Short mmCIF file of C-alpha atoms and ligand atoms in Angstrom, two decimals:
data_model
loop_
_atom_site.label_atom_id
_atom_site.label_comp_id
_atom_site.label_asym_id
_atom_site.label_seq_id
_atom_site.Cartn_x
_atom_site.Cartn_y
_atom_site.Cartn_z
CA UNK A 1 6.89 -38.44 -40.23
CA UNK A 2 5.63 -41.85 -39.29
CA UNK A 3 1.86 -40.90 -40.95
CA UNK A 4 3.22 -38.85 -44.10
CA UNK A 5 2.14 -41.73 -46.51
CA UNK A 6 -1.04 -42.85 -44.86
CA UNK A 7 -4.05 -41.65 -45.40
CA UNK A 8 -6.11 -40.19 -42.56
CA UNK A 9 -9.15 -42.55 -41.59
CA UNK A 10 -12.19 -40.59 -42.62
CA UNK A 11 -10.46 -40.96 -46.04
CA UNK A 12 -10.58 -44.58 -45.68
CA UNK A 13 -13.64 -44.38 -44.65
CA UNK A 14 -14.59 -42.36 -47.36
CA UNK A 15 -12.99 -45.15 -49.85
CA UNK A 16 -14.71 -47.88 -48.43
CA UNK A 17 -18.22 -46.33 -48.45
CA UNK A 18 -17.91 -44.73 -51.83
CA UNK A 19 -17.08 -48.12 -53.25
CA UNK A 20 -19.42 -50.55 -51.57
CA UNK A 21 -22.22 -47.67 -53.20
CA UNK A 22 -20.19 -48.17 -56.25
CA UNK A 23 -20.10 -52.24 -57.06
CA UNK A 24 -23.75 -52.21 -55.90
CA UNK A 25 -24.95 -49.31 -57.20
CA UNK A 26 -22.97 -48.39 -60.39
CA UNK A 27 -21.44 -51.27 -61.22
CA UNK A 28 -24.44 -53.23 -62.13
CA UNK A 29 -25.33 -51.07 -65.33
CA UNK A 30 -21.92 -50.02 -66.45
CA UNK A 31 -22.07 -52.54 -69.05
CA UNK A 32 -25.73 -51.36 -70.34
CA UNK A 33 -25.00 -47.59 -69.96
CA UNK A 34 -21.51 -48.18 -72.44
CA UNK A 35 -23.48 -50.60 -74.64
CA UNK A 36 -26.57 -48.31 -75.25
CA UNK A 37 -25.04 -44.52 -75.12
CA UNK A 38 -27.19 -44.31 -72.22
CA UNK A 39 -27.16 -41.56 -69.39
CA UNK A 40 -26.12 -43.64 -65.81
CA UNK A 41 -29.54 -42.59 -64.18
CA UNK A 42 -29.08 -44.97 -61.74
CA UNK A 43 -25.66 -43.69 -60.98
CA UNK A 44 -27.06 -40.36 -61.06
CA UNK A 45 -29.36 -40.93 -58.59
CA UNK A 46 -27.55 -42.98 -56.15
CA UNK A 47 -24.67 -40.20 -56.28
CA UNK A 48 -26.98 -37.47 -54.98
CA UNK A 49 -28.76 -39.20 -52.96
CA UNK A 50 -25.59 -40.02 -50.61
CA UNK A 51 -24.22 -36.17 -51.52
CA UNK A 52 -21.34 -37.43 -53.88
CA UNK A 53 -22.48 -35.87 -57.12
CA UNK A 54 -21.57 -31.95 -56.51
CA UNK A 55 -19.52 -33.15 -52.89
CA UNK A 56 -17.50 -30.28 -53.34
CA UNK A 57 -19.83 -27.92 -52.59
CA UNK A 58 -19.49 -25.76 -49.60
CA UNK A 59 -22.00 -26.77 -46.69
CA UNK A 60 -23.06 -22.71 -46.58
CA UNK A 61 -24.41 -23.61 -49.60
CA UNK A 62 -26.12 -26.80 -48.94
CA UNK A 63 -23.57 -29.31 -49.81
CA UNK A 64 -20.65 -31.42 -48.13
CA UNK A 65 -17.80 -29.21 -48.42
CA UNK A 66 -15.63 -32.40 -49.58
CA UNK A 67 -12.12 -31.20 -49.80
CA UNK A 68 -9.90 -31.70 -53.13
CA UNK A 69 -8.86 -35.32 -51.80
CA UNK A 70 -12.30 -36.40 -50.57
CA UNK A 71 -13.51 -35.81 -54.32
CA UNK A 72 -10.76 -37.51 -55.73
CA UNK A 73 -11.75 -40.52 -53.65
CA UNK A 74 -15.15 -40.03 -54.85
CA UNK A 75 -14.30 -39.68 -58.50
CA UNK A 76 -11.58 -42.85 -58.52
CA UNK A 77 -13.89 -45.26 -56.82
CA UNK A 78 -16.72 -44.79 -59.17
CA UNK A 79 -14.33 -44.86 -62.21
CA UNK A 80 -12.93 -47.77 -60.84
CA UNK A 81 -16.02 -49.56 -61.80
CA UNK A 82 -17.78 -46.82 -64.88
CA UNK A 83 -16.31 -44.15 -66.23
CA UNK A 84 -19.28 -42.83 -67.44
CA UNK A 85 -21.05 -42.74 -64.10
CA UNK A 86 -17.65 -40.77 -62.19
CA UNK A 87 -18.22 -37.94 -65.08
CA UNK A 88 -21.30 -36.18 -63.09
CA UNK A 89 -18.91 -35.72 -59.44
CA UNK A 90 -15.66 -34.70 -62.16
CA UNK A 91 -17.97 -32.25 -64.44
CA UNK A 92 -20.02 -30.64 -61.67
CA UNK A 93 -16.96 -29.85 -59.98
CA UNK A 94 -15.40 -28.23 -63.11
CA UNK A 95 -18.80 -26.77 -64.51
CA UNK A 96 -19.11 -24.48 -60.55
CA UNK A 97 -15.38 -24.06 -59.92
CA UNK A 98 -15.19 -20.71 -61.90
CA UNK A 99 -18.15 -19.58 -59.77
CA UNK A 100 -16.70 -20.64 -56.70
CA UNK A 101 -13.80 -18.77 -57.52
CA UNK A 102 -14.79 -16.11 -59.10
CA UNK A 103 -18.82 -15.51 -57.70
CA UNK A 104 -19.99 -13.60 -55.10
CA UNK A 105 -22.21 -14.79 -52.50
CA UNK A 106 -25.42 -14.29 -53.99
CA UNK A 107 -23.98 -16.20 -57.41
CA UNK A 108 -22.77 -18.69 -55.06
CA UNK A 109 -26.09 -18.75 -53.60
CA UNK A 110 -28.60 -18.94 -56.35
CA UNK A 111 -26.44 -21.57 -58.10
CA UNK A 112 -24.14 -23.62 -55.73
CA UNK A 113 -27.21 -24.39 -53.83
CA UNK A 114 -29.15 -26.00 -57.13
CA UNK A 115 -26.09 -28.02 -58.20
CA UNK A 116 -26.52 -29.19 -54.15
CA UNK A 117 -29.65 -30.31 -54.98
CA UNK A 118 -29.06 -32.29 -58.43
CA UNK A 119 -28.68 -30.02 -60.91
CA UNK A 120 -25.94 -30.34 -63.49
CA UNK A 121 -23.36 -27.59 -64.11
CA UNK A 122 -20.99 -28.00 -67.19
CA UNK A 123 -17.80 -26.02 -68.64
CA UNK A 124 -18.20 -24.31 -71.98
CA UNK A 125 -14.45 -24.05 -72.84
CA UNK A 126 -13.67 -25.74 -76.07
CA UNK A 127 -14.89 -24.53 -79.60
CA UNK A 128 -14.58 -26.15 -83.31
CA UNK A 129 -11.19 -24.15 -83.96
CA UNK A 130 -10.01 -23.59 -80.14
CA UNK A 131 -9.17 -26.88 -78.68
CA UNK A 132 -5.87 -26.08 -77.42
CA UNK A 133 -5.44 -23.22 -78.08
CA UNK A 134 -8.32 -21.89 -75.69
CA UNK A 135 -7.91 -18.16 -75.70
CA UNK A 136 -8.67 -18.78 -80.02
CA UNK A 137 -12.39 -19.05 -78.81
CA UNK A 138 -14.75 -17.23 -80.85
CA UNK A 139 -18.38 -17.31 -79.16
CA UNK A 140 -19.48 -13.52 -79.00
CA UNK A 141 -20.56 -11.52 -75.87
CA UNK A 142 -21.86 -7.88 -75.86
CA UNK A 143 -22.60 -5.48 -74.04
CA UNK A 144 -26.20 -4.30 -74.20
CA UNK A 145 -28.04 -1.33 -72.37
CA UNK A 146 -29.64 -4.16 -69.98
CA UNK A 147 -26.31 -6.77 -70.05
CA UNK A 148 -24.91 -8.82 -72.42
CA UNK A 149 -25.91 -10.45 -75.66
CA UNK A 150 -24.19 -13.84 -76.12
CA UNK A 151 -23.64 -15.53 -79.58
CA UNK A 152 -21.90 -18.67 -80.89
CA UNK A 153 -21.23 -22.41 -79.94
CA UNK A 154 -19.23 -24.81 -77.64
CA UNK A 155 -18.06 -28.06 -78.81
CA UNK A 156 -17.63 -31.32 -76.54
CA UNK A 157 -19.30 -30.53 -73.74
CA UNK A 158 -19.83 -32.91 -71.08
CA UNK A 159 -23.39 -33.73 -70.10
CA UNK A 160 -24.40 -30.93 -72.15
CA UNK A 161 -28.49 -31.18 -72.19
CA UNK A 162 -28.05 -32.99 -68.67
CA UNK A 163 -26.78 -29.78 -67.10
CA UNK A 164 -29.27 -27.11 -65.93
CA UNK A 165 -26.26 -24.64 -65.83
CA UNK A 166 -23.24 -24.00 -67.78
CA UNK A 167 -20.65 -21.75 -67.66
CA UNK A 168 -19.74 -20.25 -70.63
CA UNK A 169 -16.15 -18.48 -71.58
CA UNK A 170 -16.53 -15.81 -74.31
CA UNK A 171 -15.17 -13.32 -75.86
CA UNK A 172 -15.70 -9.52 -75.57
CA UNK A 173 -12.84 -7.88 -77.61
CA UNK A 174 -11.01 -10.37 -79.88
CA UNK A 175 -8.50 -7.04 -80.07
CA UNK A 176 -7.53 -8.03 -76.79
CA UNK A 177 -6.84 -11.37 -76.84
CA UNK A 178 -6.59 -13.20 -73.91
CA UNK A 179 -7.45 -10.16 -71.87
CA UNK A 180 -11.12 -9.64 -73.91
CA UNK A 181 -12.70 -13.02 -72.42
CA UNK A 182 -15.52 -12.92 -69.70
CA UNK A 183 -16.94 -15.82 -67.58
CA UNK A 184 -20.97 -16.19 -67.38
CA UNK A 185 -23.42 -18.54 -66.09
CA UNK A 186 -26.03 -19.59 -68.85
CA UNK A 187 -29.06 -21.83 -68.04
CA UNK A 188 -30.76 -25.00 -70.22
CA UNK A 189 -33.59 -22.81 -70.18
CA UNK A 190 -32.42 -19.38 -71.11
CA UNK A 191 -33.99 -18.35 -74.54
CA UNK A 192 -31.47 -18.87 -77.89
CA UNK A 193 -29.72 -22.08 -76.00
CA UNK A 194 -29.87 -24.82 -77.78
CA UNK A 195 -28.04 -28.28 -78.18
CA UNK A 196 -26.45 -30.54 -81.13
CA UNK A 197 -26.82 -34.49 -81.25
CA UNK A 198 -24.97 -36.24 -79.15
CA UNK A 199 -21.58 -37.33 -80.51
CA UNK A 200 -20.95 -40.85 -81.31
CA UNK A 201 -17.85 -41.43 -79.20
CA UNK A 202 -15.21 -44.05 -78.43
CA UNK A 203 -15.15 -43.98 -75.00
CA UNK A 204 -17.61 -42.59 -72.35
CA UNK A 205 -20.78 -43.58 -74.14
CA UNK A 206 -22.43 -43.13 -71.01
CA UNK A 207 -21.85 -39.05 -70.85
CA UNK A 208 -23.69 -37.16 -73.11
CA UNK A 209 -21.19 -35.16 -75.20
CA UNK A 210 -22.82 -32.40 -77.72
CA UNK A 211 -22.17 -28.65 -79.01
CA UNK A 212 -23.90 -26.12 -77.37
CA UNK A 213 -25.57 -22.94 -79.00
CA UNK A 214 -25.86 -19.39 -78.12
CA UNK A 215 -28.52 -17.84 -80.68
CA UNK A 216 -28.77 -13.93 -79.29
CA UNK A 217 -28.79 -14.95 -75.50
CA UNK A 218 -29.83 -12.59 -73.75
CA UNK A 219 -28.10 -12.09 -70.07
CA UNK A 220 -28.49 -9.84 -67.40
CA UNK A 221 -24.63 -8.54 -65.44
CA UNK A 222 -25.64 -10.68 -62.45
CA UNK A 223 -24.86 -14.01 -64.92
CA UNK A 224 -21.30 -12.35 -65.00
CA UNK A 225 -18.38 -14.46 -62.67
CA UNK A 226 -15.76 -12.54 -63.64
CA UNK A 227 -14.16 -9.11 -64.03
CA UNK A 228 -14.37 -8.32 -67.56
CA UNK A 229 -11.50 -9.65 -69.36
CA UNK A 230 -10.31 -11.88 -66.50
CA UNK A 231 -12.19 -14.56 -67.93
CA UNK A 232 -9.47 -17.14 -69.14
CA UNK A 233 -7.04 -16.58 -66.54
CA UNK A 234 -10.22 -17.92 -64.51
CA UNK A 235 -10.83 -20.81 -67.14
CA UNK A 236 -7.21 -20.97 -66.52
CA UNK A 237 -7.07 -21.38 -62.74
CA UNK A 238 -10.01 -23.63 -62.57
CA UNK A 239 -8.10 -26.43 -64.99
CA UNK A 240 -5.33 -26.07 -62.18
CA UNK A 241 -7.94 -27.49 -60.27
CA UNK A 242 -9.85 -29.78 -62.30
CA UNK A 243 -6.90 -31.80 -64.10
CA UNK A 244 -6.73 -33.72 -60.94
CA UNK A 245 -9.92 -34.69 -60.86
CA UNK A 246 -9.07 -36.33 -64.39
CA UNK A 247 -6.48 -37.96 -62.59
CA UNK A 248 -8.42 -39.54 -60.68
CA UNK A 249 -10.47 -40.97 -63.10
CA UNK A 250 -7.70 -42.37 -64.95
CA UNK A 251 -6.59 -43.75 -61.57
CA UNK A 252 -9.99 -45.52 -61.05
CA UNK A 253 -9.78 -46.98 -64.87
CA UNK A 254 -6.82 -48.31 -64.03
CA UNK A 255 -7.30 -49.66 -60.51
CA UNK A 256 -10.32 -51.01 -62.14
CA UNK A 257 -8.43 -53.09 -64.96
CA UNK A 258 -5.73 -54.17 -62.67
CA UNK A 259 -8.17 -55.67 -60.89
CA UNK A 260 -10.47 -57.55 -62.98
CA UNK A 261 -6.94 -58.87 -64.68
CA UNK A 262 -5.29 -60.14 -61.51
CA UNK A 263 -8.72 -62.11 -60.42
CA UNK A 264 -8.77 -63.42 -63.85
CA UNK A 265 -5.07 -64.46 -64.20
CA UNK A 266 -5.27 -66.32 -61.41
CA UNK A 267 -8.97 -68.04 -62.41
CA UNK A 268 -7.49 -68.39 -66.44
CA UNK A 269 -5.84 -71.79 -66.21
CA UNK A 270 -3.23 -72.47 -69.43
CA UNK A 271 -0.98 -74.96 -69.78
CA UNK A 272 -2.25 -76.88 -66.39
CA UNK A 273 -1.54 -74.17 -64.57
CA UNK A 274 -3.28 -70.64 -63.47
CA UNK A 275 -2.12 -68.29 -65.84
CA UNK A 276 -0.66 -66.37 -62.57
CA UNK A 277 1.85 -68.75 -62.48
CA UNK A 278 3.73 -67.16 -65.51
CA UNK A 279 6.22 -64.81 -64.51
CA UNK A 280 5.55 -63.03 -67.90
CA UNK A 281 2.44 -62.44 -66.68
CA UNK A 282 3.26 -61.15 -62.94
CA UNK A 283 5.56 -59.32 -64.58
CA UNK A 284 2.65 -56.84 -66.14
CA UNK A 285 0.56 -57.22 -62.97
CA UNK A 286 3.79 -56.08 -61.18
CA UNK A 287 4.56 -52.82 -63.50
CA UNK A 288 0.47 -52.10 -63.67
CA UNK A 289 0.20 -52.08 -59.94
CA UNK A 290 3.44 -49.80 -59.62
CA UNK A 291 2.23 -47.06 -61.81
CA UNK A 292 -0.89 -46.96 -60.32
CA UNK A 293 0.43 -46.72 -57.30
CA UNK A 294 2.74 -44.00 -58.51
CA UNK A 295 0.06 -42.30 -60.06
CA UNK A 296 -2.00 -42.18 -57.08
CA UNK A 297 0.26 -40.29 -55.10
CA UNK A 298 1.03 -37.70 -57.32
CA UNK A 299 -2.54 -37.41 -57.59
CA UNK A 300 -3.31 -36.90 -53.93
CA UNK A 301 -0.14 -34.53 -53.62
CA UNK A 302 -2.06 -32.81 -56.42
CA UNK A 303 -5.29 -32.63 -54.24
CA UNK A 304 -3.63 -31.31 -50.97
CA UNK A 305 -1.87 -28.74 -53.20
CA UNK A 306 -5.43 -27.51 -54.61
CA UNK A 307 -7.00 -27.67 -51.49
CA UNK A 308 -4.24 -25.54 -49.61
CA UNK A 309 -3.64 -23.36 -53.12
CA UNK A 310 0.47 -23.89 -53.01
CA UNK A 311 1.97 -21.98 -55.85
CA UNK A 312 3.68 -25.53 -57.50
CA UNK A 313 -0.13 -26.48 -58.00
CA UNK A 314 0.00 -26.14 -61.90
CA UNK A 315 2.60 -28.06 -62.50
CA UNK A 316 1.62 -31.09 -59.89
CA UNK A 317 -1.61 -30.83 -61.82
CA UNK A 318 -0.73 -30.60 -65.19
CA UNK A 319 1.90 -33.65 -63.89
CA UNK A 320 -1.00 -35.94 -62.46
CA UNK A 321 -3.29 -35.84 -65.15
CA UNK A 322 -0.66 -36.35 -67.54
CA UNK A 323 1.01 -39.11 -65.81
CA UNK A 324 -2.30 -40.92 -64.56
CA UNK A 325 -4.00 -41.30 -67.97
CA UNK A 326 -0.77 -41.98 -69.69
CA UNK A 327 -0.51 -44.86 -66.57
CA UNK A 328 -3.95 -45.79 -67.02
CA UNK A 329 -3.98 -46.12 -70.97
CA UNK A 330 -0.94 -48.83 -70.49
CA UNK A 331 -2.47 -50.23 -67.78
CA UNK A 332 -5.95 -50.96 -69.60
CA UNK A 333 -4.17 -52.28 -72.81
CA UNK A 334 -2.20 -54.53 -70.89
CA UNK A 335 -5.00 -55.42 -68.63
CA UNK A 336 -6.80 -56.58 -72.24
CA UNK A 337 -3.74 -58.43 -73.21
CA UNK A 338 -3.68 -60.18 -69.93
CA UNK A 339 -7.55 -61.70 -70.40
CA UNK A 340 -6.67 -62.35 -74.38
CA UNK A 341 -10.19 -63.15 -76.46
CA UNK A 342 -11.85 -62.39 -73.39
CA UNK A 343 -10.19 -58.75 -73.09
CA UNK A 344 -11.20 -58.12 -76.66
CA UNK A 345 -14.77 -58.87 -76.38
CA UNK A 346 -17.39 -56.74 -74.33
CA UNK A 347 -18.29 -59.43 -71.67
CA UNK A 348 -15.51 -58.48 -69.35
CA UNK A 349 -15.09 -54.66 -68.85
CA UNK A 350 -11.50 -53.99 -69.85
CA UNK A 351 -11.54 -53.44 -73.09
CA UNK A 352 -14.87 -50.52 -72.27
CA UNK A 353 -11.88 -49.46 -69.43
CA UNK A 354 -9.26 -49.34 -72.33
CA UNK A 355 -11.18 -47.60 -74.74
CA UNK A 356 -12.79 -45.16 -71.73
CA UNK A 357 -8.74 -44.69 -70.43
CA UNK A 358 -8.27 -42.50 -74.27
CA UNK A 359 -10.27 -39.69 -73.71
CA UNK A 360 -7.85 -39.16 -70.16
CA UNK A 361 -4.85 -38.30 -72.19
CA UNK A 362 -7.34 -36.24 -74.48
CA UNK A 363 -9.59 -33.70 -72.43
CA UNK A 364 -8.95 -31.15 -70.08
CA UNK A 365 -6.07 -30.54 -72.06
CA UNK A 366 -4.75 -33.01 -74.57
CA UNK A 367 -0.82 -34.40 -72.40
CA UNK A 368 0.77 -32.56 -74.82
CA UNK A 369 -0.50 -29.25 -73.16
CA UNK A 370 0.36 -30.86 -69.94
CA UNK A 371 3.75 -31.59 -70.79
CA UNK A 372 3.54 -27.67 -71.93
CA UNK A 373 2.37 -26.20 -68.85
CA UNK A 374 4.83 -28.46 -66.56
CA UNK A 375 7.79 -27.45 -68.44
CA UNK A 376 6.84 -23.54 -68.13
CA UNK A 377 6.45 -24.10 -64.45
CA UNK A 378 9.53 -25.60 -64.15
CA UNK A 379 11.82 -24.00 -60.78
CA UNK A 380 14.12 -22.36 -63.52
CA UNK A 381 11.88 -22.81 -66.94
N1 COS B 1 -3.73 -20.40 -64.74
C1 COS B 1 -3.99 -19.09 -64.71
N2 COS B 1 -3.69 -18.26 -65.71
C2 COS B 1 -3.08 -18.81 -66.80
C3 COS B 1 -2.74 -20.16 -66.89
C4 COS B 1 -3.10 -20.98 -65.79
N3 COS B 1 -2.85 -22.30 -65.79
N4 COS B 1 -2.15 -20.40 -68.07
C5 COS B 1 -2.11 -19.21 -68.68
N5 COS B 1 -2.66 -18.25 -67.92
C6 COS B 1 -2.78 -16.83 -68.20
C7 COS B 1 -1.37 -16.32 -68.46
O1 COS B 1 -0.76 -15.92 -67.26
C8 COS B 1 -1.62 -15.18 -69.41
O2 COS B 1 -1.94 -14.03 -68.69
P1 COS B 1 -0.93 -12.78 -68.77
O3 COS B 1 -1.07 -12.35 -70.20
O4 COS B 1 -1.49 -11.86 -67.76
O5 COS B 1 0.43 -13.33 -68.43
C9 COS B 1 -2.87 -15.60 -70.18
O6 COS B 1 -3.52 -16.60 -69.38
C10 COS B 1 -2.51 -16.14 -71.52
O7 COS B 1 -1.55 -17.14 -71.30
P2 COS B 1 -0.61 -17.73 -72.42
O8 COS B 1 -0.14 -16.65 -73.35
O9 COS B 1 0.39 -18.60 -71.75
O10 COS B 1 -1.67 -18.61 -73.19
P3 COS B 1 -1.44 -19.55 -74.39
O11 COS B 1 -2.38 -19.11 -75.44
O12 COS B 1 0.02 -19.73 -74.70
O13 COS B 1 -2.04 -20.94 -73.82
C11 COS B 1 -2.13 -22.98 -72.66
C12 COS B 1 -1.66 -21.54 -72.65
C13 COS B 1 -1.71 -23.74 -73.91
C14 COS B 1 -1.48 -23.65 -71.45
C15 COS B 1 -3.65 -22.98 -72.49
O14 COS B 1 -4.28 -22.43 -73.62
C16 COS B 1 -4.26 -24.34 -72.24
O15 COS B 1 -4.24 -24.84 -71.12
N6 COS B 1 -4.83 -24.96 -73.31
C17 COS B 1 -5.56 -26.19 -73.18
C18 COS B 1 -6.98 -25.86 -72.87
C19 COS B 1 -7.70 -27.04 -72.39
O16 COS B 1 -7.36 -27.65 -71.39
N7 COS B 1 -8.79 -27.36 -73.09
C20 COS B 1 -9.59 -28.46 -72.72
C21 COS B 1 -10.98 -28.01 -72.64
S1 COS B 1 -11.51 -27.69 -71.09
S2 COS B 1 -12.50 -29.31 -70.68
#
């Protein structure tokens, strides 16, 4: 009982290493990354080369084995200072987790051990017309005398172009429904895949977002990571997993504000006094630091849930993610309120945190979906 709410040292640990690489590494060219639509190379680089950009995968295959709380760590302490830069741990983790559970060993293998080494691996959910309503998804997939013949296009896809793998959920038999979607693996370099521009975005400039087409590609059954027509309950089961690493980000965007706006408060003097000094004022510092702290352990409940698969997962899930970017989008707005003309301009970061805090409450399922799946997992829903 006495240790319930404290978190074991090599988490600490983890923490405090994660974030020194952070302001030193990452920090530094969050501004520039944001400002120019530029990829975080730098971030990039420093992730893998202390093992946090794909830390989740399993040391048989060459990585760290980092458990669901160890990448939350990872994730919140680099979105703590860019939200750009904490997209390559969050997307390579969602981009591999339908091959991790739904590969075989070999899959596992040939790809797990490339994403190890730096490659990208992103999720090819979403279309134009199925945002929401996933199992609406249109892109084509045939079978051939040699495999499958895959046709169509993805929309908002993280570091598409970045990515040397993607997996790709597509339908089989739209008679079916649901039950006529397949999982593959695709690769940048597979003939017929191609990519759109990159979308001019509000948030996230940093993360390359762009459609992704399928022009008659051609793939052989090994590409396969699912039984056929099990595809989107494994889409499905991997979001269970994946919505808290948007948690965390929203956690880091918002640890991130709070912090910037309590150094400033008490640096801002007003009135002859430090700004700090106004109880109006430590009243929002008060009620930001609360939900964040809320937030964060729901979020790390979350992670021990995924990590030991308990059957309330999809609701703690759906419940963090909702709950951390909803936290996170008040936190950053007041956070910008708190530093005034200074929020509002781009020399301080806030108002990149604000705008960065949307897209939380927007992908991986939009918090209305969240709201959806919590109340269908309710005990007696
Ligand atoms: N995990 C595993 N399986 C799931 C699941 C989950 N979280 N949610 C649904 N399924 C399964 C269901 O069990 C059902 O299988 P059965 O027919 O065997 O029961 C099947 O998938 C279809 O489920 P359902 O009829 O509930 O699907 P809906 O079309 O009503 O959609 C929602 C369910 C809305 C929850 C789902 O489409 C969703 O999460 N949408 C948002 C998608 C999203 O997050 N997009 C963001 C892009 S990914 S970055």
């Amino acid at each position: 009982m006495d240790n319930l709410f404290e978190l074991p040292s090599e988490y600490k640990e983890l923490r405090a290493s994660v974030r020194a690489l952070a302001e030193k590494e990452i920090a530094p060219f969050a501004h520039d990354v944001d400002e120019n639509h530029r990829f975080p190379q730098e971030a990039a680089d420093a992730l893998q080369k202390s093992g946090l950009a794909a830390a989740h995968v399993p040391t048989e295959f060459g990585g760290d084995g980092a458990d669901a709380l160890a990448v939350v760590i990872i994730i919140e302490e680099v979105a703590r200072v860019c939200g750009s830069s904490s997209l390559i741990p969050a997307v390579n983790k969602l981009g591999s987790l339908p091959l991790i559970l739904g590969g075989n060993t070999e899959q596992k293998q040939r790809w797990l051990s490339q994403l190890a080494k730096g490659k990208g691996f992103s999720y090819c959910l979403s279309e134009s017309e199925a945002g929401s309503d996933a199992s609406a998804l249109r892109t084509k997939v045939a079978r051939t005398e040699s495999g499958w013949l895959l046709n169509g296009s993805k929309k908002w896809i993280s570091n598409a172009g970045v990515s040397e793998f993607y997996t790709v959920i597509a339908q089989g038999d739209p008679s079916l429904g649901s039950k006529g979607i397949t999982a593959f693996i695709v690769e940048k370099s597979d003939a017929g895949v191609s990519f759109g521009a990159p979308e001019k975005k509000m948030g996230f400039r940093g993360s390359p977002t762009r459609e992704v087409y399928f022009d008659n590609v051609e793939l052989s059954d090994d590409r396969r990571i699912s039984e056929v027509g099990a595809g989107f309950s494994l889409a499905m089961d991997t979001l269970d997993h994946t919505r808290i690493t948007i948690a965390a980000q929203a956690l880091g965007l918002a640890q991130g504000a709070l912090d910037v706006a309590t150094k400033y408060a008490h640096e801002r003097k007003q009135f002859g006094k430090e700004i700090f000094d106004f109880q109006g004022v430590q009243f929002m510092l008060a009620d930001m630091a609360m939900n964040i702290e809320a937030a964060r352990q729901l979020t790390y409940a979350a992670a021990a849930k995924s990590e030991h698969g308990e059957k309330d997962l999809r609701f703690f899930s759906a419940a963090s993610k909702c709950f951390a970017s909803d936290t996170a989008m008040k936190v950053t707005t007041d956070a910008v309120q708190i530093l005034g003309g200074y929020g509002y301009v781009s020399d301080y970061p806030v108002e990149r945190m604000m705008r960065d805090a949307k897209l939380t409450q927007i992908y991986e399922g939009t918090n209305q979906i969240q709201r959806i799946v919590m109340a269908r997992n309710l005990p007696n829903g």
